[in-house]
């Protein structure tokens, strides 16, 4: 430690002189990297939108058209007329919101418990949560199915909510634990000395500081549920209970991939996610501001 | 000989953690035990059960092909995890600066995460299509290539291709974890470092990285578990080919269970993976914990 | 190695013996228009002359089975289907249900649409969970599993022997196991070569290739730079080179027609590997040579079935080893192709009689169903000449019912070449539970061949070792 401090002191003078150019260089580097990344992200999105605006004949024509010369909304229309995508959307929003809410609530509490208390079986508990992530999920399919049949929860949106809760709890708990570990214990202790019990400390002191972590965790849980396919496929039979990911999956036929409709559906599924994400992103920023004020 | 304080601690800890434990017990432990059970059975899973002991384990552990698949899977997972951690951390640090436009980049950089894996795999496959894809078309237009490049058709490029796509899809979650983690590094530490004359890079090494250790540990363990078991993107893009270059263990499990109807063997493979990943996690936690101290 | 009658998997004596004898007498399983116009030679029945399958269906036949016996109580019939999600085939499935519900207003037909890629996991899970719908779509690749799970209901008592006799015996040969009819065959897609007549004529080719060497020569002639820009834009062969079932199925057809096979059961019910036969190596060599000769469009290792049919539809390629349904897909993609597609039997190693595969699918009734009678009525309804021809018109698939086969719509037109392919020998895949892994051995072999690092002989040897190991592991 001492050594490195000394070293950095020695560098101080030269650093001071070069601060201005340094900042500019850093900024140029930052923006270049971010612009390259943005480009890499938008290439497939661009191709997706471009494809969704083509007819099947144009799609398979060479030389290909990067931007369709004669764009058409046909695939979007087909999607609306042939599949009840609005119903899929409603189902997805219900299932995923409910699962996210419960999963994040339970995980936040559990994450706090692991982070703050020493109790018997604590390390076992953590390994146990971890171990649940290490088993290939395809092998969970049949036992889940049997259990849910007994509980009469097959072909039910509530059943799917439970599945998604169980899938996301381990990661969410680990993430919240990591987050709570970063919040100083002094705060708990200060509040405890004031006479507050642990639950009140948690609710009124720690929770407000934890919003960025909770928001990040919630985004994870939401996306994981939104994109889940395999269990939804096996559990849901009725068209009226299908989710968006099932709607997308059924466009991939054995004989024909309906690329343009598939891309339209993917684009369509993306929009609510982006809206929700932008909303939560503000929370991330707000959470930061709140934390800063308290400190 | 416990103090009253320790007892209370213990009780509070349990109260906080019990709800999650109950759910996981019911929904994950039972299926895992069931998995252990069927790995010792030759069965149709309905009304025919025959105990075969360690037969499937022995079969697997003496199978050179199984080890080949494990090796491919390990290299694949290592590449994707390292890629994700590197890209995720780099971008998190970059967008965490207080300079203009960062809020917009935060949203843009998260976009790949919002796509379902199925869609990611198919868009890229469609993009790489030698005849109808944009990739070859652009390279042609720029006169960079003479002949169509079949990215997913050559073992080397196919492997790089699927790893690239998996990183494309996978880095945002690491980035998000890092962003959340960085918010909990107290400002004073940076200020102290700045007073000491540390430049940005030194601040990163001495303040950010140690502060992120707990999150990094979680991220590395979970990322390794996820990508080691990965199925969808690779299955849809290459189906394990060409010539087994991208053949992952989960592809084999799927094949054994649902194509060959050999659940015993599929379950045995899953159990082996479970133990392998446990060992890896243990090593991680040792290494990373030591480093942060 | 000559295969006179290649039937693996149906070692069950009772029917097999009967059918096989009848088929041998009848000139090996012919269901061509020719056979149909003569007499139902290729059929096992105690009353050989009973079936008036000879003439094209008249009005009376068209309306047969269109007035089902409806249940007294309101009933919901659930059907798991993959076709319902496909285009254009789904229209046929939906049409059957709609018309049936019109005929029986107190029946509600509810489909469970399952993407065909996900059929194995969903059907298997439902079966193990004891939760199968009344009817489910059956593919022959599922037979082994379904037998192990014992989820089939024997359809012979349900449909009646007389009715069962109206199926093409070739279809029954796969669908009857142990004397039980496990599913009601619907349609088949006999493997042959689909080709673009217009491009074929443009290249001035007169005769169909009889051997694989000729096939390769024709493919070379069809590979041209039509717009003379120095870049090939039309290729001879739309090869499905992806490492998956649809690629392997086509490769195996080439293997069969080179005089080998991957796996079969001998007369004692023991599994034997056919990869040690010379034909396996020849087939691999052909795949390698075709790539080297540049007659396959770029990207062959990632060209799956959908991509290859798109190549055919857009004229990027001229020939494709496939079934008649590909024409349906191509015409849907490019309606101007109507009448411009055709098929011819697969070439063979030395110009002998080609071997095809049926690739049939149909509907099974689950043993646990409570609506078996309604299911039977539905099956008869959907297999009525009128309804089955709707599916045929959409996708050119070959109907399972002899009467429908005799219809000019089936035997004539674009599908004629495929119907003709059934005049050769028919191969049925083994019902071995580990067939999936054998299929993987096949696709691993040609994938390696594409890399060009090993010779065909080495790869055939490796494949043989792997198949033998699978047989031993699963003994």
mmCIF file of C-alpha atoms in Angstrom, chain B residues 44-48 55 59 63 65 125 130-132 140 148 150 152-153 155 237-239 241-243 247 254-256 258-263 265, chain C residues 117 120-121 124-125 127-128 145 148-150 231 243 297-302 307 311 314 316 433-437 440 447-448 451 466 469 473-474:
data_model
loop_
_atom_site.group_PDB
_atom_site.id
_atom_site.type_symbol
_atom_site.label_atom_id
_atom_site.label_comp_id
_atom_site.label_asym_id
_atom_site.label_seq_id
_atom_site.Cartn_x
_atom_site.Cartn_y
_atom_site.Cartn_z
ATOM 1 C CA UNK B 44 -39.350 -45.135 -19.404
ATOM 2 C CA UNK B 45 -40.196 -42.813 -16.481
ATOM 3 C CA UNK B 46 -43.740 -44.154 -16.401
ATOM 4 C CA UNK B 47 -44.031 -47.747 -15.293
ATOM 5 C CA UNK B 48 -40.734 -49.428 -16.028
ATOM 6 C CA UNK B 55 -23.707 -47.967 -15.285
ATOM 7 C CA UNK B 59 -20.223 -45.400 -19.556
ATOM 8 C CA UNK B 63 -16.143 -42.332 -23.222
ATOM 9 C CA UNK B 65 -16.213 -38.418 -26.953
ATOM 10 C CA UNK B 125 -27.484 -16.701 -38.470
ATOM 11 C CA UNK B 130 -23.552 -16.576 -47.298
ATOM 12 C CA UNK B 131 -26.231 -16.010 -49.900
ATOM 13 C CA UNK B 132 -28.938 -13.883 -48.339
ATOM 14 C CA UNK B 140 -18.439 -7.853 -51.103
ATOM 15 C CA UNK B 148 -18.591 -15.853 -50.023
ATOM 16 C CA UNK B 150 -19.278 -19.150 -44.713
ATOM 17 C CA UNK B 152 -20.608 -20.702 -39.463
ATOM 18 C CA UNK B 153 -19.363 -23.333 -41.871
ATOM 19 C CA UNK B 155 -14.848 -24.994 -37.482
ATOM 20 C CA UNK B 237 -26.779 -21.284 -35.003
ATOM 21 C CA UNK B 238 -24.671 -24.361 -35.685
ATOM 22 C CA UNK B 239 -26.439 -27.347 -34.124
ATOM 23 C CA UNK B 241 -21.290 -28.363 -35.973
ATOM 24 C CA UNK B 242 -19.407 -28.084 -38.179
ATOM 25 C CA UNK B 243 -17.888 -31.452 -37.378
ATOM 26 C CA UNK B 247 -20.692 -29.230 -29.673
ATOM 27 C CA UNK B 254 -30.942 -32.859 -24.935
ATOM 28 C CA UNK B 255 -30.191 -35.492 -27.530
ATOM 29 C CA UNK B 256 -29.935 -38.280 -24.978
ATOM 30 C CA UNK B 258 -35.503 -36.342 -25.816
ATOM 31 C CA UNK B 259 -34.213 -37.925 -28.990
ATOM 32 C CA UNK B 260 -32.749 -41.158 -27.666
ATOM 33 C CA UNK B 261 -35.131 -41.445 -24.754
ATOM 34 C CA UNK B 262 -32.184 -42.312 -22.546
ATOM 35 C CA UNK B 263 -33.009 -40.268 -19.491
ATOM 36 C CA UNK B 265 -27.653 -41.191 -19.238
ATOM 37 C CA UNK C 117 -38.620 -28.454 -33.494
ATOM 38 C CA UNK C 120 -39.897 -34.239 -28.827
ATOM 39 C CA UNK C 121 -39.688 -32.414 -25.504
ATOM 40 C CA UNK C 124 -42.440 -36.748 -24.211
ATOM 41 C CA UNK C 125 -43.075 -34.598 -21.168
ATOM 42 C CA UNK C 127 -46.702 -38.489 -22.039
ATOM 43 C CA UNK C 128 -44.596 -39.023 -18.927
ATOM 44 C CA UNK C 145 -40.274 -43.765 -27.676
ATOM 45 C CA UNK C 148 -41.616 -47.696 -24.667
ATOM 46 C CA UNK C 149 -44.028 -45.363 -22.948
ATOM 47 C CA UNK C 150 -46.996 -47.445 -24.063
ATOM 48 C CA UNK C 231 -19.783 -14.926 -60.073
ATOM 49 C CA UNK C 243 -25.659 -31.199 -38.851
ATOM 50 C CA UNK C 297 -24.378 -22.981 -53.203
ATOM 51 C CA UNK C 298 -21.981 -21.433 -50.693
ATOM 52 C CA UNK C 299 -22.812 -21.991 -47.063
ATOM 53 C CA UNK C 300 -23.703 -25.647 -47.393
ATOM 54 C CA UNK C 301 -22.884 -26.456 -43.763
ATOM 55 C CA UNK C 302 -25.464 -23.953 -42.557
ATOM 56 C CA UNK C 307 -32.661 -22.443 -46.613
ATOM 57 C CA UNK C 311 -32.579 -21.802 -52.850
ATOM 58 C CA UNK C 314 -35.423 -18.546 -55.916
ATOM 59 C CA UNK C 316 -30.231 -20.303 -56.683
ATOM 60 C CA UNK C 433 -34.298 -46.004 -29.110
ATOM 61 C CA UNK C 434 -30.783 -44.790 -29.846
ATOM 62 C CA UNK C 435 -31.517 -43.985 -33.477
ATOM 63 C CA UNK C 436 -31.070 -40.303 -32.664
ATOM 64 C CA UNK C 437 -27.420 -40.948 -31.863
ATOM 65 C CA UNK C 440 -25.800 -37.910 -35.290
ATOM 66 C CA UNK C 447 -19.654 -32.620 -41.607
ATOM 67 C CA UNK C 448 -16.127 -33.988 -41.266
ATOM 68 C CA UNK C 451 -13.653 -30.227 -43.811
ATOM 69 C CA UNK C 466 -19.297 -45.355 -33.378
ATOM 70 C CA UNK C 469 -20.328 -48.753 -29.814
ATOM 71 C CA UNK C 473 -23.869 -49.440 -25.038
ATOM 72 C CA UNK C 474 -27.570 -49.942 -25.521
#
